[in-house]
Coordinates of C-alpha atoms in Angstrom, one line a residue:
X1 CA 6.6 14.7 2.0
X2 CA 3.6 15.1 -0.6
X3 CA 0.7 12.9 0.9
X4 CA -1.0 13.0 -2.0
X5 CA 1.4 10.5 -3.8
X6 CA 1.9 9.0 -1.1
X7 CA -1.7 7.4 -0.2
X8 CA -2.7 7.3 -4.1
X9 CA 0.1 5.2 -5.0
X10 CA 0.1 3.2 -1.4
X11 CA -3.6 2.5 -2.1
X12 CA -2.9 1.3 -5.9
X13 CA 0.1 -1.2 -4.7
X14 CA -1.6 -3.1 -2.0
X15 CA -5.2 -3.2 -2.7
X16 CA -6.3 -2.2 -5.9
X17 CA -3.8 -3.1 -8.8
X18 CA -4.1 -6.6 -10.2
X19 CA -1.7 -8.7 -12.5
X20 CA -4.4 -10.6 -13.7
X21 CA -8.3 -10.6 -14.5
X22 CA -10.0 -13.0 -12.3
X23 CA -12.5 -14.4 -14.5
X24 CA -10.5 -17.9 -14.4
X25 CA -13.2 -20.5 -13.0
X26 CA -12.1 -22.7 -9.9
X27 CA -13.5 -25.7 -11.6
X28 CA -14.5 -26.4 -14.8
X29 CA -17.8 -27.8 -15.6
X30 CA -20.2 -28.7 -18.1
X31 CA -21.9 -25.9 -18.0
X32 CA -19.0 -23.5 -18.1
X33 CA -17.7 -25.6 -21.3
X34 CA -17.1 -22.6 -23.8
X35 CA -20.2 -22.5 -26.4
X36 CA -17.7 -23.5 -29.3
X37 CA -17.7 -27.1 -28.0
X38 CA -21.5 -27.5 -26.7
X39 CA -22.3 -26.9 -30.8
X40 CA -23.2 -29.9 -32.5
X41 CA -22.0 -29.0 -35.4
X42 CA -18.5 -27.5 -34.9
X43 CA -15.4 -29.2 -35.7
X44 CA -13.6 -30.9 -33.3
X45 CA -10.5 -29.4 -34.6
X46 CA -12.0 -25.6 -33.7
X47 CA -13.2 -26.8 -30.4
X48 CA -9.3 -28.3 -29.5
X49 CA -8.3 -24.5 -31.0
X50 CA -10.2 -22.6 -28.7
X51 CA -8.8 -24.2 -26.2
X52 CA -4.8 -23.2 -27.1
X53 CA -4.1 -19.3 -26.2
X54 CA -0.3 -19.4 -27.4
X55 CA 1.9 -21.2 -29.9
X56 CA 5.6 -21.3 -28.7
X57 CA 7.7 -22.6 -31.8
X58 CA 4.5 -23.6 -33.5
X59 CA 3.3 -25.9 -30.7
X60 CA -0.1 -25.0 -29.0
X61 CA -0.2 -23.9 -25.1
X62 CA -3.4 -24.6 -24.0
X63 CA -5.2 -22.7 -21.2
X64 CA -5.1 -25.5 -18.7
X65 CA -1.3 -25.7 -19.0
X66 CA -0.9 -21.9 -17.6
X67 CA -3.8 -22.0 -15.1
X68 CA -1.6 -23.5 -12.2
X69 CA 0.9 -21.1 -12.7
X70 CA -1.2 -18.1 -13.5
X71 CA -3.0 -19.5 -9.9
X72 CA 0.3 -19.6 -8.1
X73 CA 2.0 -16.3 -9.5
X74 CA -1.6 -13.9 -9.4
X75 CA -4.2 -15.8 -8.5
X76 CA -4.8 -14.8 -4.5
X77 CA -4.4 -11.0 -5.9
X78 CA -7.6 -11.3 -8.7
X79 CA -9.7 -13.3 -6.2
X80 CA -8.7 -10.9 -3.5
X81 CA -9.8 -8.2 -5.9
X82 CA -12.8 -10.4 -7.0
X83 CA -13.6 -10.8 -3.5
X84 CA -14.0 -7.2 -2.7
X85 CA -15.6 -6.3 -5.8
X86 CA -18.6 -8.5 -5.0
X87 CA -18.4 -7.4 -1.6
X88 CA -18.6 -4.3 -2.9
X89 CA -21.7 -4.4 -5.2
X90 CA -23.6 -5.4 -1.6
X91 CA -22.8 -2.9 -0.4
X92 CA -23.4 0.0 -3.0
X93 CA -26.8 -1.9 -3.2
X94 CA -27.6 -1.5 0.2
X95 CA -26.4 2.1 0.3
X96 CA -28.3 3.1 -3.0
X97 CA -24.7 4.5 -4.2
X98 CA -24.5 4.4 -8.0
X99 CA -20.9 4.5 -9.2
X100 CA -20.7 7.2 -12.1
X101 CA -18.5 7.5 -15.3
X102 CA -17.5 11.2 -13.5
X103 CA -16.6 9.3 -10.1
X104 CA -14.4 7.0 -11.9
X105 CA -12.4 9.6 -14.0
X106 CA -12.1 11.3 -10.8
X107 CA -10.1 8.4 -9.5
X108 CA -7.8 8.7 -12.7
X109 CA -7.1 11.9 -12.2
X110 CA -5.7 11.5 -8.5
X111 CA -3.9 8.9 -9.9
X112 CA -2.4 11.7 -12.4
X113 CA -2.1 14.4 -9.6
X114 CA -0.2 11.9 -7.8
X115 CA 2.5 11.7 -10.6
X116 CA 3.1 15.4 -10.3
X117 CA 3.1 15.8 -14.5
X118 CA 4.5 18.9 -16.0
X119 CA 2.4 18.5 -18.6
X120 CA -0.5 16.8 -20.6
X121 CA 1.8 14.7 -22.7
X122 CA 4.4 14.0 -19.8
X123 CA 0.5 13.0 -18.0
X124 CA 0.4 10.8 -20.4
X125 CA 3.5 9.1 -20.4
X126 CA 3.7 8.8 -16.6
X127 CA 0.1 7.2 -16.2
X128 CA 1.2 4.6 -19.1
X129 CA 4.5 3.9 -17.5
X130 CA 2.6 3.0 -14.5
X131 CA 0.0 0.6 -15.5
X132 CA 3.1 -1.2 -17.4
X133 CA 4.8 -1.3 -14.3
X134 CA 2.1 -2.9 -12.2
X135 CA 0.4 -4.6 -15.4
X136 CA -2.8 -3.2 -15.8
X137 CA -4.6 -3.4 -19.2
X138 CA -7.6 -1.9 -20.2
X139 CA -9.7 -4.5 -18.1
X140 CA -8.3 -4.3 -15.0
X141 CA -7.4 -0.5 -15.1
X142 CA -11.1 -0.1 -15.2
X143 CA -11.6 -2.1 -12.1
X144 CA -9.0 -0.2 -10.3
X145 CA -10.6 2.8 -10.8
X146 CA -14.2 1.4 -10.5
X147 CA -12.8 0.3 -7.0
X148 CA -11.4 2.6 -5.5
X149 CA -14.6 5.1 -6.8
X150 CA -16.9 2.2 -4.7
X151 CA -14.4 2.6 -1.6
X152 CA -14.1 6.2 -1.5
X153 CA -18.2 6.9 -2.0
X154 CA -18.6 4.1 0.9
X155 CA -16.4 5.3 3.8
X156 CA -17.2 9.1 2.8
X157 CA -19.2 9.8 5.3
X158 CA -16.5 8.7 8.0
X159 CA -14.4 11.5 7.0
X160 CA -13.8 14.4 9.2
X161 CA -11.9 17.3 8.8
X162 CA -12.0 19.2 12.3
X163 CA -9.5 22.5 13.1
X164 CA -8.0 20.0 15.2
X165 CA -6.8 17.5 12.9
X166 CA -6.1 20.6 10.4
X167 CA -4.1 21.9 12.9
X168 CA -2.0 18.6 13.4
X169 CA -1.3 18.3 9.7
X170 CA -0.1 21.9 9.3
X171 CA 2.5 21.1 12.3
X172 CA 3.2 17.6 10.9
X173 CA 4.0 18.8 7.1
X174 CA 5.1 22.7 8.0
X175 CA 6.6 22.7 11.6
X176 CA 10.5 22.1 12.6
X177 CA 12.3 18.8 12.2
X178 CA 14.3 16.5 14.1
X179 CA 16.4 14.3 11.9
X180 CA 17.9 12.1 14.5
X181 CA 20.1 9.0 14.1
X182 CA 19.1 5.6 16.2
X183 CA 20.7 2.9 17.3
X184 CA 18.4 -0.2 18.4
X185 CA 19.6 -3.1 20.7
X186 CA 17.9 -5.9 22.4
X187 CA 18.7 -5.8 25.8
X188 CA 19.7 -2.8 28.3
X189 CA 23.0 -4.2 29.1
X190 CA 24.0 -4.0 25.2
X191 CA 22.9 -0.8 24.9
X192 CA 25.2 0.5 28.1
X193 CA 28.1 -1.1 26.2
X194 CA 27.6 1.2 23.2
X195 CA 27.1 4.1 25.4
X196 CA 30.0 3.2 27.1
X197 CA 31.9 3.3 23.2
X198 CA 30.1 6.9 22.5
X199 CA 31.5 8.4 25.8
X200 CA 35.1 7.2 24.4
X201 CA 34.4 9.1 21.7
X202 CA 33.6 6.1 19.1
X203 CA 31.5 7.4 15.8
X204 CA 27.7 6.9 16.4
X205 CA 27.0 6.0 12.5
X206 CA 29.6 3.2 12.9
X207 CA 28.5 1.6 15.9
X208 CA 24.7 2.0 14.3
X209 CA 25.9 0.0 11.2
X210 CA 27.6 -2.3 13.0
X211 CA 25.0 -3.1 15.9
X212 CA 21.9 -1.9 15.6
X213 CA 18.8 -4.0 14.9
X214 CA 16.8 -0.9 13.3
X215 CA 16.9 -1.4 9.3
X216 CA 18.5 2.5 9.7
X217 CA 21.6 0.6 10.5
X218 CA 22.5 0.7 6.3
X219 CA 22.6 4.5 6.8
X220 CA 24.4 4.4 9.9
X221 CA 21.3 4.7 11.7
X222 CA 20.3 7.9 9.6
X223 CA 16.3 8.3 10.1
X224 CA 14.2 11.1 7.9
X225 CA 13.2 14.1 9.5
X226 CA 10.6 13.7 12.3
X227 CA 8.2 16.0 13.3
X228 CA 7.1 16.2 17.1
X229 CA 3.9 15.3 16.0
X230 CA 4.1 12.7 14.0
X231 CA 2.3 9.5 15.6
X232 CA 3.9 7.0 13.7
X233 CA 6.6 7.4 16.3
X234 CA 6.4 5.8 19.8
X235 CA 5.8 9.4 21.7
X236 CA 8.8 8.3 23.9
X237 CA 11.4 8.7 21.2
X238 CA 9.6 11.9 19.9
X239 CA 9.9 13.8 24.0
X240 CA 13.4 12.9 23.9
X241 CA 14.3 14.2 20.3
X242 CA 13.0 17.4 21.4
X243 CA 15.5 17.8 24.7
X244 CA 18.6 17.7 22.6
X245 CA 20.1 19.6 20.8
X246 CA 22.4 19.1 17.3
X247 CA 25.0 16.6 18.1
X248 CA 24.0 15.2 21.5
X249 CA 23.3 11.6 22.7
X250 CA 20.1 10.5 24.8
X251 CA 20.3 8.6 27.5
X252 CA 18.5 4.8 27.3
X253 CA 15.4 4.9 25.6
X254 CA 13.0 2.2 26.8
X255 CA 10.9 1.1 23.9
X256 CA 8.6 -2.2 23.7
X257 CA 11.1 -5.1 23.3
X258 CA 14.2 -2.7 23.2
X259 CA 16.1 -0.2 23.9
X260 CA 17.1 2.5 21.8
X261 CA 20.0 5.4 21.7
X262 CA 19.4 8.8 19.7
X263 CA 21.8 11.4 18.5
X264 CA 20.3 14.5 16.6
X265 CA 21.8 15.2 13.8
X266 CA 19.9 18.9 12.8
X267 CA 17.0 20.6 13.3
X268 CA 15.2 22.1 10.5
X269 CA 13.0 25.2 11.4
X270 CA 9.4 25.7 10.9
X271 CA 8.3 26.8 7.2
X272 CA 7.6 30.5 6.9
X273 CA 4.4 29.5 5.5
X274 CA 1.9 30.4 7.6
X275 CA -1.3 28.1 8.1
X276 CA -3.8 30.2 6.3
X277 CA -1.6 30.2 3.1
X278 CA -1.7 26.4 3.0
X279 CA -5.3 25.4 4.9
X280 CA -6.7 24.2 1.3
X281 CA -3.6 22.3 0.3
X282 CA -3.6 20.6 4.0
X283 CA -7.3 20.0 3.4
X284 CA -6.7 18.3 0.5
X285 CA -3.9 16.4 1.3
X286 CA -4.9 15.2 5.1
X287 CA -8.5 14.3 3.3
X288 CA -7.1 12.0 0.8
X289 CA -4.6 10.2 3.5
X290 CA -7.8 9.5 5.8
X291 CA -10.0 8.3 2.5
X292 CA -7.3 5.9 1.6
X293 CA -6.5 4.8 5.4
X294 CA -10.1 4.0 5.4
X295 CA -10.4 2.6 2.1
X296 CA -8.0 -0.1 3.1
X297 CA -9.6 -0.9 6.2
X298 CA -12.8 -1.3 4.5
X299 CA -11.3 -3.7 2.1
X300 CA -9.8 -5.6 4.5
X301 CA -13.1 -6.0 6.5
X302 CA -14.4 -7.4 3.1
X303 CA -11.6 -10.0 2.7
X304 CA -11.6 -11.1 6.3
X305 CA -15.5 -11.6 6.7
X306 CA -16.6 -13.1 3.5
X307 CA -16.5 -16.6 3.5
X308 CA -14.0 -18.1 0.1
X309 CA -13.8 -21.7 -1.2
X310 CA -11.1 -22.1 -3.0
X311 CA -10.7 -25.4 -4.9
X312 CA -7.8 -25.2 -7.1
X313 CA -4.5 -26.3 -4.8
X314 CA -2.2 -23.5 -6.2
X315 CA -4.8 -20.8 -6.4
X316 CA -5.7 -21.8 -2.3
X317 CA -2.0 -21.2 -1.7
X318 CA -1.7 -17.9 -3.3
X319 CA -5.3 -16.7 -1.7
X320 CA -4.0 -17.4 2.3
X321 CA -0.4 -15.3 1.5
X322 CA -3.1 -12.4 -0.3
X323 CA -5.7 -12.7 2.6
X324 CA -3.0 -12.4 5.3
X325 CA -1.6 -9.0 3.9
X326 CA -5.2 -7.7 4.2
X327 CA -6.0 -9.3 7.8
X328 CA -2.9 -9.5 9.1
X329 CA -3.6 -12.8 10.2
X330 CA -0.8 -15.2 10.9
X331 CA 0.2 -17.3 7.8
X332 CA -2.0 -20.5 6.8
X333 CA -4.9 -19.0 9.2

């Protein structure tokens, strides 16, 4: 697993890439009337032009005509965005952080680290590929990196490597494996009956696609190799993965609202690398996972205190189903 890519391109999906500039006002106004139509002397045909920002078989579409859709499809991600960048600029203030031209290229260069390149040109062609994927122009690209500079400079001082923790990550990336599969049922009595099937020799990867409630049940209940260490894992499931042995069957495993069967498939040994060999990389690595754990969590404490008015119906929609992913709060809170 190469946490590197893994927290850069986490971090750019959920809080930091936008579809959209948000620059679109809530509600129009005298005041924000462009300048084209405040002059006296301009045409009325340019100020209907400036209005129009496409021509679809030679008929105009004018800006208002997108807006609601624009709102509906993007608009709780740029005000989410717009929300933490102002968030954001308090805070740098308060901090006396000043965000450098160096700091952001710094974040670009992640971004390309995270791609793995083999080369300048396939750098290139990677990064570009990317911002096409998740729609980034110039403007918002920018941001993005402007963003995540603000984050990373903010929660830096939170940021801890101890040998403990160093220690951890060597085990969790360079120690053995269990790669286990699982088979998840509701109730205890449901989970004796396929038991009961495995004693009478029925296959374990059948009964898993066919019953379990884990979304391994496409695979047959086929997890990815799990390190004892790894505490994404309720610590239950990771004591009993380390008592069997290839091709045995746990006993009921109690879990919060379930119960659970495992059968180990292999174990994979620990790497011949030894810890010294690898310290810097580990560094590196465990680092940028924290700075991007944190990052989120700071950006999330932005959206959840700040207090938004939304006025535009479709745009108000879109901002609750944005501000939940950040707060976790339950839909239309």
């Amino acid at each position: 697993m190469k946490y590197t890519a893994t927290s850069i391109l986490l971090l750019s999906a959920t809080l930091i890439l936008s579809a959209c500039a948000s620059t679109y006002p809530y509600k129009q106004s005298p005041k924000s009337t462009p300048a084209v139509n405040r002059t006296k002397t301009a045409p009325k045909s340019v100020a209907k032009v400036s209005q129009n920002v496409a021509y679809v078989n030679g008929q105009p579409i004018s800006q208002s005509s997108l807006l609601k859709s624009m709102y509906e499809l993007a608009g709780g991600e740029a005000l989410a965005n717009a929300v933490i960048d102002a968030s954001i600029t308090e805070d740098l203030a308060l901090r006396k952080i000043n965000i450098t031209p160096e700091m952001m290229q710094a974040e670009k260069q992640l971004i390309i680290d995270a791609l793995s390149p083999s080369s300048e040109d396939e750098a290139v062609r990677l990064l570009s590929q990317l911002r096409l994927d998740r729609g980034l122009g110039e403007y918002n690209f920018n941001k993005m990196l402007h963003r995540n500079a603000a984050l990373r400079a903010i929660i830096a001082a939170k940021v801890n490597l101890n040998p403990q923790l160093l220690q951890q990550e060597y085990e969790l990336r360079f120690g053995p494996k269990y790669q286990p599969r699982i088979i998840v049922m509701p109730n205890l009595r449901d989970i004796k009956r396929i038991h009961s099937q495995l004693d009478k020799g029925e296959s374990f990867s059948d009964l898993a696609g066919a019953n379990s409630t884990d979304i391994s049940n496409r695979q047959g209940g086929l997890l990815s190799p799990i390190s004892p260490v790894d505490a994404n894992y309720p610590q239950v499931i990771l004591q009993e993965l380390i008592k069997l042995q290839p091709g045995q069957i746990s006993q009921a495993i109690v879990l919060d609202n379930s119960y659970a069967l495992l059968k180990l498939e292999r174990i994979i040994p620990q790497s011949e690398l030894q810890y010294d060999q690898v310290k810097d990389q580990i560094a590196k690595s465990l680092r940028l996972r924290i700075q991007a754990t944190l990052m989120r969590q700071k950006a999330s404490e932005y959206i959840a205190s700040s207090q938004v008015t939304v006025l535009q119906p479709e745009l108000h929609d879109s901002w609750l189903r944005k501000k939940n992913e950040y707060t976790d709060a339950p839909s239309g809170q």
